[in-house]
Coordinates of C-alpha atoms in Angstrom, one line a residue:
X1 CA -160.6 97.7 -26.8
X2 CA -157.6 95.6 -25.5
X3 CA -157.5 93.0 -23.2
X4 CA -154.3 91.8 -21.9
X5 CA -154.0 88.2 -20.2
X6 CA -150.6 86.1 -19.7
X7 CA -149.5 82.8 -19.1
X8 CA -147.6 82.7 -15.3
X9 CA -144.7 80.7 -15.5
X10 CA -142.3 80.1 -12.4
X11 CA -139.1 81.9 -12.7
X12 CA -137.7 85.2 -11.3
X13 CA -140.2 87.3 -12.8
X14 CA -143.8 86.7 -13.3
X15 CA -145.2 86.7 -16.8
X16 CA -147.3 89.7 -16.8
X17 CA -148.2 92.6 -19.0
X18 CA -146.1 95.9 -17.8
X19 CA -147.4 98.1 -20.4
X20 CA -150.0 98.6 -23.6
X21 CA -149.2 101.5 -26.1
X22 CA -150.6 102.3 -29.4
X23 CA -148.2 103.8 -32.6
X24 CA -149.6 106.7 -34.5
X25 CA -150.4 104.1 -37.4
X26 CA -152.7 102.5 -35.0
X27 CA -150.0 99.4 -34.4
X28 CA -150.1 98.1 -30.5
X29 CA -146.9 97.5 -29.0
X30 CA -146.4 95.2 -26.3
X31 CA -144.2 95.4 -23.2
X32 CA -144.0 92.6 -20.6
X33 CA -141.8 91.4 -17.9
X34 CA -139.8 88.8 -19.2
X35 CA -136.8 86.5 -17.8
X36 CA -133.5 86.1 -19.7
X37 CA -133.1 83.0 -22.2
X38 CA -136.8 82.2 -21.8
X39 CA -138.4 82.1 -25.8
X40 CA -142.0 83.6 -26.1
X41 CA -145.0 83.3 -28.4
X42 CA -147.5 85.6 -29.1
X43 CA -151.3 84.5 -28.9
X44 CA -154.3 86.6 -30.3
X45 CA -158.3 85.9 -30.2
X46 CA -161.1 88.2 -31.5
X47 CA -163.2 87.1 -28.8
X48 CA -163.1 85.6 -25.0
X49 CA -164.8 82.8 -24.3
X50 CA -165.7 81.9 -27.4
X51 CA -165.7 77.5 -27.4
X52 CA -168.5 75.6 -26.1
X53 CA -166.7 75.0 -23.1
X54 CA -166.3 78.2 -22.4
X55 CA -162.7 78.8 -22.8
X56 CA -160.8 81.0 -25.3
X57 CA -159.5 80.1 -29.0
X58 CA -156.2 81.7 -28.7
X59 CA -154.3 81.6 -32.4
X60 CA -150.5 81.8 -32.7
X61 CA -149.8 85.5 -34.2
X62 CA -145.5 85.5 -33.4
X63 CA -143.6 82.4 -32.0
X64 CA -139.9 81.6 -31.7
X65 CA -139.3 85.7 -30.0
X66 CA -136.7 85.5 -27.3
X67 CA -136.6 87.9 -24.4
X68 CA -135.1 90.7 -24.4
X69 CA -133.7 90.6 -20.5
X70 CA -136.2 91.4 -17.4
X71 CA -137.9 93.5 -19.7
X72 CA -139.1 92.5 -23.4
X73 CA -141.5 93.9 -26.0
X74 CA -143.2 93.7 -29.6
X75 CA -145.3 95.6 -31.9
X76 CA -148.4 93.9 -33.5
X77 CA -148.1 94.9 -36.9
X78 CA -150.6 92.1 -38.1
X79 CA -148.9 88.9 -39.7
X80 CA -149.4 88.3 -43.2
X81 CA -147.3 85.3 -43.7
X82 CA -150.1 83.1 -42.1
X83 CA -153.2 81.7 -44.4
X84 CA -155.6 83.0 -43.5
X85 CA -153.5 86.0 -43.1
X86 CA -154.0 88.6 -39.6
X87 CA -154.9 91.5 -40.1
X88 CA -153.8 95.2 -38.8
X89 CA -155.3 95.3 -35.1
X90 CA -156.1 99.1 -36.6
X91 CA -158.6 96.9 -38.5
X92 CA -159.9 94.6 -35.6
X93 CA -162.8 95.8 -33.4
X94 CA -161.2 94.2 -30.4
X95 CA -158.0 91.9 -30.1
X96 CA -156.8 90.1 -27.5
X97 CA -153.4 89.0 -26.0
X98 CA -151.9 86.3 -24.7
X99 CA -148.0 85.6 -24.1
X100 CA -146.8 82.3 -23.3
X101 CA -143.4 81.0 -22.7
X102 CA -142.5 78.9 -25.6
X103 CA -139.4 77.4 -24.3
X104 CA -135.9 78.3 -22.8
X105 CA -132.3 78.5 -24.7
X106 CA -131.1 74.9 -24.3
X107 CA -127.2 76.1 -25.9
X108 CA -125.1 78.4 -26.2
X109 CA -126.8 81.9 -27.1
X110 CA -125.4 83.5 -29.8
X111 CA -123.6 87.6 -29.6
X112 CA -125.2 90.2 -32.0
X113 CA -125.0 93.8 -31.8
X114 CA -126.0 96.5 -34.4
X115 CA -122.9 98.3 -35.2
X116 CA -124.1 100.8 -37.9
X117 CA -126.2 103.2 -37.1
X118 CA -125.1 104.0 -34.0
X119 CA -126.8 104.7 -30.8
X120 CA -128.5 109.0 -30.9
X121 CA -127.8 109.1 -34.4
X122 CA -130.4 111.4 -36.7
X123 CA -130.8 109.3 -39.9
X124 CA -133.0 110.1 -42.8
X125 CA -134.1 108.3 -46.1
X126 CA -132.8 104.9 -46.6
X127 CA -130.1 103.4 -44.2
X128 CA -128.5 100.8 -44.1
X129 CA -128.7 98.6 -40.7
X130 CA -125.4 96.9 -40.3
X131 CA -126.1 93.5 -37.3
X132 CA -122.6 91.8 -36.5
X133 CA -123.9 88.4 -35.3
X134 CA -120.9 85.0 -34.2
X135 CA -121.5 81.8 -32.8
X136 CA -120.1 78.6 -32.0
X137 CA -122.8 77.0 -33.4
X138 CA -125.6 77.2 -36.7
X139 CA -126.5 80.7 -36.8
X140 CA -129.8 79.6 -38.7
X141 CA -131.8 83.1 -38.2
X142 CA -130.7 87.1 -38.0
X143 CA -133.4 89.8 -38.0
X144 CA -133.2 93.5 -37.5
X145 CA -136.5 95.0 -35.7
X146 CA -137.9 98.5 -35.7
X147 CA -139.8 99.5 -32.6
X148 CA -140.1 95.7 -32.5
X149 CA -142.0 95.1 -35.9
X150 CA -139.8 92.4 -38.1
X151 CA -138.3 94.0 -41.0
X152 CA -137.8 91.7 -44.3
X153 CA -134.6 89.3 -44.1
X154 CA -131.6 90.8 -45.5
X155 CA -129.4 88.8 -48.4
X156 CA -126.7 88.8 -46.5
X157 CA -127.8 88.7 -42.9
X158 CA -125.8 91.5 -42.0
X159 CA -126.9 94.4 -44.2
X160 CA -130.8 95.4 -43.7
X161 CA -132.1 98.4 -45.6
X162 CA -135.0 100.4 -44.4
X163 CA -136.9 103.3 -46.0
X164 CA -137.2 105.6 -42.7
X165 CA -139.1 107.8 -44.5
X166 CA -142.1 105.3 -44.4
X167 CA -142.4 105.8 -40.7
X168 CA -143.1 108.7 -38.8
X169 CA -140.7 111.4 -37.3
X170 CA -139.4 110.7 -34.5
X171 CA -137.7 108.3 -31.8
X172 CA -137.2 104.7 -32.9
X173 CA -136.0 102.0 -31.5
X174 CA -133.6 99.3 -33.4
X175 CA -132.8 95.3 -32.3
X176 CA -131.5 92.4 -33.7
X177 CA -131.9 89.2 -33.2
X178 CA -130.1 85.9 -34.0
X179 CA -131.0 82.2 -33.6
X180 CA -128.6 79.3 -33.5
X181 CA -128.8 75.7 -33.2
X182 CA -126.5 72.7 -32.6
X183 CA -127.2 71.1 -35.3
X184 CA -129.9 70.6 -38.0
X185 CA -132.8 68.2 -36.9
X186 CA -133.9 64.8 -38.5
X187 CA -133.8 61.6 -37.1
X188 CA -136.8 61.0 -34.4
X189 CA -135.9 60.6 -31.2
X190 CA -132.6 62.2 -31.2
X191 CA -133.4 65.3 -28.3
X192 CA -129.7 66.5 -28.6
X193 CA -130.5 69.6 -30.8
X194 CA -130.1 72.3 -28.9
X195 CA -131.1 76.3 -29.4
X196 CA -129.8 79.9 -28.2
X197 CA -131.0 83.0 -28.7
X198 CA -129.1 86.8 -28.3
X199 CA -130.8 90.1 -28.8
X200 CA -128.8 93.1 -29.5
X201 CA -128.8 96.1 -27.1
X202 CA -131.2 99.0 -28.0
X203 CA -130.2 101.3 -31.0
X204 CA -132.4 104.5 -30.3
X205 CA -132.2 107.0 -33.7
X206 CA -134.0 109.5 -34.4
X207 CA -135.8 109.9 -38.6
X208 CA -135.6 112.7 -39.5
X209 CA -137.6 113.2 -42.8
X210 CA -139.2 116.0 -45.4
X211 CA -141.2 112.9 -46.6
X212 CA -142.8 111.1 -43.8
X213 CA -145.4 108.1 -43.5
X214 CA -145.0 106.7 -47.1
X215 CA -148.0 103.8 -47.0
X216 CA -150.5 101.7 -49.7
X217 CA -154.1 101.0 -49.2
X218 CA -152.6 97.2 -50.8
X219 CA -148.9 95.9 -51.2
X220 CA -150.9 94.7 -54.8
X221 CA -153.7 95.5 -56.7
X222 CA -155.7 93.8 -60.0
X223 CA -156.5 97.2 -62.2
X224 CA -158.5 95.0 -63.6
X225 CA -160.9 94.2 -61.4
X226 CA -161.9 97.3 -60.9
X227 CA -159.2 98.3 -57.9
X228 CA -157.2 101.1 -57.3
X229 CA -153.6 101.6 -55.3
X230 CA -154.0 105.1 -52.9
X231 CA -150.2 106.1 -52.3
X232 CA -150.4 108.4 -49.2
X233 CA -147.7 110.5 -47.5
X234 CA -146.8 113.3 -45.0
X235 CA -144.9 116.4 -45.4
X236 CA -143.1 118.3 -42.3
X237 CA -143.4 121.0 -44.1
X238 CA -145.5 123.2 -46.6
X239 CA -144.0 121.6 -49.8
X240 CA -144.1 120.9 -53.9
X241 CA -144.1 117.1 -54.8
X242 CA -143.9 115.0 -57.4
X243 CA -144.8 111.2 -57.5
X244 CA -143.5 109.2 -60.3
X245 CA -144.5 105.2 -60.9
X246 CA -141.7 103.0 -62.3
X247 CA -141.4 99.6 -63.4
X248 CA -138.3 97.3 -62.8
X249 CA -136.3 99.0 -65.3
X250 CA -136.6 102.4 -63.9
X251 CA -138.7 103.9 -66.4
X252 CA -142.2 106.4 -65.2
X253 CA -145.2 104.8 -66.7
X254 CA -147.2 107.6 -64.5
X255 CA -146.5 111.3 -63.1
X256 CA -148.4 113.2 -60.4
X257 CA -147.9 116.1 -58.6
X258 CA -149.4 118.5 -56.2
X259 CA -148.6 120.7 -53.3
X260 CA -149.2 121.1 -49.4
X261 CA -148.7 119.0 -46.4
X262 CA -149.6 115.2 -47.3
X263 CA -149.5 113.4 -50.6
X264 CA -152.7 111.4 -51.5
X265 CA -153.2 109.6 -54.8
X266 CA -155.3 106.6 -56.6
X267 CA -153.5 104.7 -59.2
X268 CA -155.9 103.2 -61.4
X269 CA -152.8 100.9 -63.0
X270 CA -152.9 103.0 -66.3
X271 CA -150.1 105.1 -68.0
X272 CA -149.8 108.9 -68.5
X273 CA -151.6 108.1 -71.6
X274 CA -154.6 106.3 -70.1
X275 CA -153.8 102.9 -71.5
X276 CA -153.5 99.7 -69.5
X277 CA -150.0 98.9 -68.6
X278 CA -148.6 95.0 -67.9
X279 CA -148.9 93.4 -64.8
X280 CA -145.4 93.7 -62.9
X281 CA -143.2 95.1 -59.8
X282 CA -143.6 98.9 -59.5
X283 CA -142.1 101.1 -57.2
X284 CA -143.1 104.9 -56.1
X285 CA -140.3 107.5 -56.5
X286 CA -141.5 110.5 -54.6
X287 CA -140.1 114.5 -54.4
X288 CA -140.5 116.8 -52.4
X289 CA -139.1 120.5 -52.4
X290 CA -140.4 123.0 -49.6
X291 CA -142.3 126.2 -51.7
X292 CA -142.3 128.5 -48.8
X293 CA -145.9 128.6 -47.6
X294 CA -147.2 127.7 -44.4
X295 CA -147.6 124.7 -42.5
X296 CA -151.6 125.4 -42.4
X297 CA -154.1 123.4 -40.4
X298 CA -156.5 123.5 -43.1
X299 CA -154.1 122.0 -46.1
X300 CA -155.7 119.2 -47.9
X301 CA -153.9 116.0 -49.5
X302 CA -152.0 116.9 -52.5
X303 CA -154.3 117.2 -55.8
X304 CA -156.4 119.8 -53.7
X305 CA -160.2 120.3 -51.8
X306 CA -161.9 120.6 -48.8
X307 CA -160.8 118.0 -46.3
X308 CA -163.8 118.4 -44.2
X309 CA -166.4 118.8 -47.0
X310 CA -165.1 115.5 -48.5
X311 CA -165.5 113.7 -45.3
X312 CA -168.7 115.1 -44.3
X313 CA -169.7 113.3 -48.1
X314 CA -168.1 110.4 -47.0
X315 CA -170.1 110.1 -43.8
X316 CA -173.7 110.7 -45.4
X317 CA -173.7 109.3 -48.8
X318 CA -173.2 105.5 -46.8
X319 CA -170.7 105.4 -49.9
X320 CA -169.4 101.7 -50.3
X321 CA -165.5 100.7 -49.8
X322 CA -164.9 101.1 -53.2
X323 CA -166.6 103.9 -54.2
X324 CA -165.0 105.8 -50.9
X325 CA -161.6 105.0 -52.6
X326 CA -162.6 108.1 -55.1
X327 CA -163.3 110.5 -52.0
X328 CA -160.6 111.8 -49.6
X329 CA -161.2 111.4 -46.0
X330 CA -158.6 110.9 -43.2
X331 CA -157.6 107.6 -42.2
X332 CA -154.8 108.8 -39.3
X333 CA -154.8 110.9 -36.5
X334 CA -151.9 113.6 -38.5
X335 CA -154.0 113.7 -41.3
X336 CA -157.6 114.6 -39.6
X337 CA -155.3 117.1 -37.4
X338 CA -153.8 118.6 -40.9
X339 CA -157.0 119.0 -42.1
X340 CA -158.8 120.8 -39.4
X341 CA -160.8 117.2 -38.0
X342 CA -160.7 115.7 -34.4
X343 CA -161.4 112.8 -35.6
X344 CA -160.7 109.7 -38.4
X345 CA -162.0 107.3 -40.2
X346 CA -160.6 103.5 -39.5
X347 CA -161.2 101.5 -43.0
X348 CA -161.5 97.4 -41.9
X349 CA -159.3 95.1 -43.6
X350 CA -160.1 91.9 -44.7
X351 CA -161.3 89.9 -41.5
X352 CA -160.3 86.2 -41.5
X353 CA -162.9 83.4 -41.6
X354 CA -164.7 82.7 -38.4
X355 CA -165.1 78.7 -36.5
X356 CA -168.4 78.2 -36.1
X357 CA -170.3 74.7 -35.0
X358 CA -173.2 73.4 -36.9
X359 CA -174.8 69.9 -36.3
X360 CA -171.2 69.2 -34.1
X361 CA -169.3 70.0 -37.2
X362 CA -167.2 73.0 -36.8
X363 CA -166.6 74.9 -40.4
X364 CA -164.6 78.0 -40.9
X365 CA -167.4 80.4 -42.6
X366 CA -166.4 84.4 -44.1
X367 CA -166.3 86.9 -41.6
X368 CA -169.1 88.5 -43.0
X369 CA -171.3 86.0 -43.3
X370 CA -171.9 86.0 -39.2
X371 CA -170.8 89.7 -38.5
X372 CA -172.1 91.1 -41.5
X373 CA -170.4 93.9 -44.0
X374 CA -168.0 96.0 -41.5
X375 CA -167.9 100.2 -42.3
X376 CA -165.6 102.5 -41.9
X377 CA -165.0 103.6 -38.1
X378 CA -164.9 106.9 -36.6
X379 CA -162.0 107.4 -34.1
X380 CA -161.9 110.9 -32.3
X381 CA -158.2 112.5 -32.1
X382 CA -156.5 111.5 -28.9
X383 CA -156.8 114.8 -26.6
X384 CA -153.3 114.7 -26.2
X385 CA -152.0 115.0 -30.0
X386 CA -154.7 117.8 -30.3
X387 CA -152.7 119.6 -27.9
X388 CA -149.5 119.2 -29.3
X389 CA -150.4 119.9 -32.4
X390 CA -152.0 123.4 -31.6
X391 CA -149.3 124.1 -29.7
X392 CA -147.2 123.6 -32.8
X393 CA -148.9 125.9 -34.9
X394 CA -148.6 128.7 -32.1
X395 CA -145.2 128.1 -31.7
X396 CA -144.5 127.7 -35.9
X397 CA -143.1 123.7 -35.7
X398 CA -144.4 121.7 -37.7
X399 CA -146.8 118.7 -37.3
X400 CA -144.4 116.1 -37.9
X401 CA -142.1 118.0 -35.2
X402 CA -144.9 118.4 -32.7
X403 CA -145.4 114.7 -32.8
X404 CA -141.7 113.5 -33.0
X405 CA -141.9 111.2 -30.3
X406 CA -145.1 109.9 -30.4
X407 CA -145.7 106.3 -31.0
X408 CA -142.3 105.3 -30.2
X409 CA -140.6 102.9 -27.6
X410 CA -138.8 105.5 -25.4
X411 CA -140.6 109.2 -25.7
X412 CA -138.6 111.9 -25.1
X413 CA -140.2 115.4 -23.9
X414 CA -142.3 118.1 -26.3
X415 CA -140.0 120.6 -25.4
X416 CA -136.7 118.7 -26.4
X417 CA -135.1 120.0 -29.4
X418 CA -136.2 118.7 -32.7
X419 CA -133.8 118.0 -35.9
X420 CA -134.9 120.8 -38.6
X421 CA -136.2 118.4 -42.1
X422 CA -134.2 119.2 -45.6
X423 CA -135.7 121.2 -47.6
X424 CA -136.0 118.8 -50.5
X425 CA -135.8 114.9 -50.4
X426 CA -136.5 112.0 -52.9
X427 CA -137.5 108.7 -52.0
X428 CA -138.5 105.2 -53.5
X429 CA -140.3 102.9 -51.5
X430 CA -141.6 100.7 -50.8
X431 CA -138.8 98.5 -48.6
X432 CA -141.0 98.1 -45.2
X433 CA -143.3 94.9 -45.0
X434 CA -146.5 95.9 -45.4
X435 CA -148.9 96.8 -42.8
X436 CA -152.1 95.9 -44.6
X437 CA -153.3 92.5 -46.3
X438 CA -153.7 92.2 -49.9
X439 CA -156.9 92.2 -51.4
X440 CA -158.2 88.8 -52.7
X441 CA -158.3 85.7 -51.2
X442 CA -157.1 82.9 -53.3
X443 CA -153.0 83.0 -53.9
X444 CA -150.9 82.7 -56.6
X445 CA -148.5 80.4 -54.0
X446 CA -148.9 78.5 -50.9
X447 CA -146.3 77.5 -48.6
X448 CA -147.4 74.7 -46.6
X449 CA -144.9 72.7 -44.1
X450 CA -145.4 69.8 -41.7
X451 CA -143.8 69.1 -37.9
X452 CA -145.2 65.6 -37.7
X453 CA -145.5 65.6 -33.6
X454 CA -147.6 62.7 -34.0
X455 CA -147.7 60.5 -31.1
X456 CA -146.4 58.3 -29.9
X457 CA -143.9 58.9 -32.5
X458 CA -141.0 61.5 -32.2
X459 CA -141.1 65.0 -34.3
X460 CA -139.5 63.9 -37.6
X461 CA -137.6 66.9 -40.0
X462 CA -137.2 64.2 -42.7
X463 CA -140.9 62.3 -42.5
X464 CA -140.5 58.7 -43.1
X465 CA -142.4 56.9 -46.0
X466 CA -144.5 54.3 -44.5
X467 CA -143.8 50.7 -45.8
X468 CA -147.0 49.2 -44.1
X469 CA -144.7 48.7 -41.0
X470 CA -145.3 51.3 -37.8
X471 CA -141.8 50.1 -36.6
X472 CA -139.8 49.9 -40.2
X473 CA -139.8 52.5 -42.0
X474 CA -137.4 54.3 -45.1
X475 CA -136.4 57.6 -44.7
X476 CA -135.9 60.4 -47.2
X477 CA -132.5 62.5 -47.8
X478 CA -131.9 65.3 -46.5
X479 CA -129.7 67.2 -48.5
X480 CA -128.0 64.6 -50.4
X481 CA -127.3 62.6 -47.2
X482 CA -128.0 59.1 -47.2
X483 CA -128.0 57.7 -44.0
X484 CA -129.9 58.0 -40.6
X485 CA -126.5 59.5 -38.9
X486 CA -125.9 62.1 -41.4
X487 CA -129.1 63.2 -41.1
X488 CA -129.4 62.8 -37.7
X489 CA -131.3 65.3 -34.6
X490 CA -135.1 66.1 -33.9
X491 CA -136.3 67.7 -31.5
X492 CA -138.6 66.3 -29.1
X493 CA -142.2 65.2 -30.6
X494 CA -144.7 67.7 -30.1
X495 CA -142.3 70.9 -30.8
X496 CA -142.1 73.2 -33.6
X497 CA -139.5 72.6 -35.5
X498 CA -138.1 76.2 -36.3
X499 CA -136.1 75.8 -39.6
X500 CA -138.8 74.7 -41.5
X501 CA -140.9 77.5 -39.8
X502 CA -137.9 79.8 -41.3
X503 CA -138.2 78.4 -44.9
X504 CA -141.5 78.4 -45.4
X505 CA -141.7 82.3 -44.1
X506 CA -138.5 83.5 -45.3
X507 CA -139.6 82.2 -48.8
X508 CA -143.4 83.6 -48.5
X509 CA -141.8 87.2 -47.6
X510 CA -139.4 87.1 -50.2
X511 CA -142.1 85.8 -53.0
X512 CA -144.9 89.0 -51.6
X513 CA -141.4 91.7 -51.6
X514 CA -141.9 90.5 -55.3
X515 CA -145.6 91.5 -55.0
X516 CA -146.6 87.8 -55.7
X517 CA -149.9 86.8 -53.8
X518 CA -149.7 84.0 -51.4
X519 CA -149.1 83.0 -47.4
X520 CA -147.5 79.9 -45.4
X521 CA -150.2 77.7 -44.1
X522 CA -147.8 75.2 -40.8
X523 CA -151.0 73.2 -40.9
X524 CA -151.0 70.7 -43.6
X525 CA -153.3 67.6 -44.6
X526 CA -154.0 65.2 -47.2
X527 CA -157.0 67.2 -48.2
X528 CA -154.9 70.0 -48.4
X529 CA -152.9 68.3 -50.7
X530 CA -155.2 66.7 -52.9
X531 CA -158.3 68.9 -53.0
X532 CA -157.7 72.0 -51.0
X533 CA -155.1 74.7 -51.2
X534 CA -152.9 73.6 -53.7
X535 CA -155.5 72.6 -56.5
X536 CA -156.5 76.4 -56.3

């Protein structure tokens, strides 16, 4: 269930929802009407009215997202940068919404367009995104966007690579965004930094992949703690595949292979010969060559089965979430279609911990401990991909063609003609940011930043030490500079102060692409400090 609410602001346009639409990976995408150089966050809650006084605990899920002209949207993918991190909304039995405008560009906004691919181009495998961005000013952020989920930073800030085969086939939309400022913030007081934002026109491409819908149940696992990595994938076609695990030098510690219309396998984190390999980065080279046989309704995941038997098993043996990683059953609306369902199991993620008030102490508890364990959810098929999909097999197209613009930003009609897949691809992955939380609480690394909008004082970049007078203080360097002038601008007190917001994120994503465990916590104390997140 969805509820959408919105902040009214006074401008040309109301802030208002336009429009609420769900991906075939069970992602929500956003659409509201929006006013150009406004700057927007995005605000989630679990529940309404959930404080004493009756008023809702909104939570920041995306800030610093600029407008895309009378007209903007965003997908909620989940954000698992944050400690605790948020989850998939496939995983949340409700989630609401809240936009609120943030601020307005206070300089110059800087140009950015996406110059390669271009605009109706039919792309497949990886691609490289090429975003020309210029100012006059500090370009301090560029990010490419895919049907307005965030992809990871690029090392160059022009050159983003994307595995299109870990999305669905089909219409998607590409954007770009870039940030500048005047000048980098530090002394308080000093309101004479100033920001712009520019968003790139709509790319619209089409994938067009053999190998589709490459996903993890876990962008890391601990073999030794009894877990297991399921590597799932879609076919557009009847095909032969082979799945081979590597580490960082290229070399298969694990083969599988199989045949039919979807790929489904649990790594247990041993080799071919059954022994325990070292912990590490591993990525998943998959092939795929078409072998002639029908796309069937009935075809199971990879190693084989009945579909339906399996999930029937599922259902009645009340198996646990571990022990249902050892038995198939569909998690996606493609795969319950492929095997003859109308309808799919949801697995829950992780929840975050819950606020609750004892004695007029509030204390965040597990998720659990109030709602109790959560279960798998059954989903029925939405009527309308049941149609399409029969009406693929009567007319011989594929699934993955049937539902070629489903889930995307701008759908084009059933009938319109659909690019024909190779008929054999390869494909490593992963290079999209995950769309599920890691399992296991307690990180390896925490990112933790302060904006120190502590009245009456100004927001400080460079905190000053306190020398036991509230007017004198010493300041640190920033950077090697020494005084107050070179270090100078702050924003106003009481503002995010976005570059540190970008370090602290732009290092947690790159530390998790490594597979390291850990988040960005913007909300730091002494006890944090000294007893709390970094002692564990």
């Amino acid at each position: 269930m969805l509820f959408a609410s919105a902040v009214h602001t006074f401008g040309q346009n109301a802030l208002q929802f336009t429009g609420v639409s769900a991906t075939t990976e069970g992602a929500i995408q956003l659409h509201w009407a929006s006013n150009t150089n406004e700057v927007y966050e995005i605000d989630y809650a679990d529940q309404l009215a959930g404080n004493d006084d009756g008023s809702t605990a909104w939570q920041p899920l995306y800030s610093d997202y600029p407008s895309h002209g009378t007209n903007t949207f965003w997908l909620d993918t989940g954000n698992f940068n944050l400690d605790p991190a948020i989850t998939h909304p496939k995983s949340s039995s409700m989630r609401f919404y809240q936009i609120a405008l943030q601020g307005t560009n206070t300089g110059s906004n800087p140009s950015i367009v996406i110059t390669s691919p271009t605009n109706g181009a039919i792309v497949s495998s990886n691609i490289a995104v090429t975003v020309s961005a210029s100012s006059d000013q500090i370009l301090s952020k560029v990010a490419l966007y895919v049907d307005g989920q965030e992809m990871s930073p690029s090392a160059n800030g022009s050159n983003f690579v994307i595995n299109t085969c870990e999305w669905w086939n089909g219409q998607h939309t590409l954007f770009a965004v870039a940030r500048s400022i005047s000048h980098f913030a530090g002394i308080p007081n000093d309101t004479s930094v100033t920001y712009g934002h520019g968003v790139s026109p709509y790319v619209n491409v089409t994938f067009n992949n053999l190998i589709t819908e490459v996903a993890f149940s876990q962008p890391y696992f601990e073999p030794s703690l009894g877990r297991t990595q399921q590597v799932t994938a879609s076919f557009a076609a009847n095909v032969d595949w082979t799945l081979q695990i590597q580490d960082v030098n290229t070399n298969t510690v694990r083969h599988a292979s199989g045949s039919g219309v979807s790929l489904l396998y649990n790594w247990d984190g041993t080799g071919d010969d059954g022994t325990n390999i070292p912990d590490g980065v591993y990525t998943y080279l998959i092939s795929a060559q078409t072998n002639g046989q029908a796309f069937s309704a009935n075809s199971s995941p990879g190693s084989g089965g009945d579909a339906l038997s399996a999930l029937l098993s599922f259902a009645s043996s009340g198996a646990t979430e571990a022990e249902s990683e050892q038995t198939w059953y569909p998690t996606s609306a493609r795969e319950a279609l492929a095997a003859g369902l109308t309808s799919y199991f949801l697995q829950p993620l992780p929840m975050p911990p819950i606020r609750v008030k004892t004695n007029g102490v509030w204390t965040c508890v597990p998720y659990e401990d109030v709602y109790g364990p959560q279960s798998p959810v059954e989903v029925p098929v939405p009527l309308r991909m049941q149609e399409r999909f029969l009406q693929s097999l009567s007319t011989g197209r594929s699934m993955a063609s049937a539902f070629s613009s489903e889930g995307s930003s701008s759908s084009s009609s059933f009938d319109s003609p659909a690019a024909t897949p190779a008929s054999s691809e390869s494909t490593r992955t992963p290079e999209r940011p995950p769309t599920i939380a890691g399992k296991g609480t307690i990180g390896t690394f925490l990112v933790g930043y302060q904006t120190y909008a502590n009245f009456p004082y100004a927001t400080f970049s460079t905190p000053p030490i306190p020398t036991g007078n509230l007017i004198v203080n010493k300041w640190v360097q920033l950077d090697g500079e020494t005084t107050q002038a070179q270090a100078a601008q702050s924003q106003t007190w009481g503002a995010n102060i976005f570059e540190m917001a970008d370090i602290g994120n732009g290092f947690s994503t790159a530390m998790q692409n490594g597979l390291w465990k850990g988040s960005v916590n913007p909300y730091i104390t002494a006890a944090s400090v000294t007893g709390g997140f970094f002692n564990q």
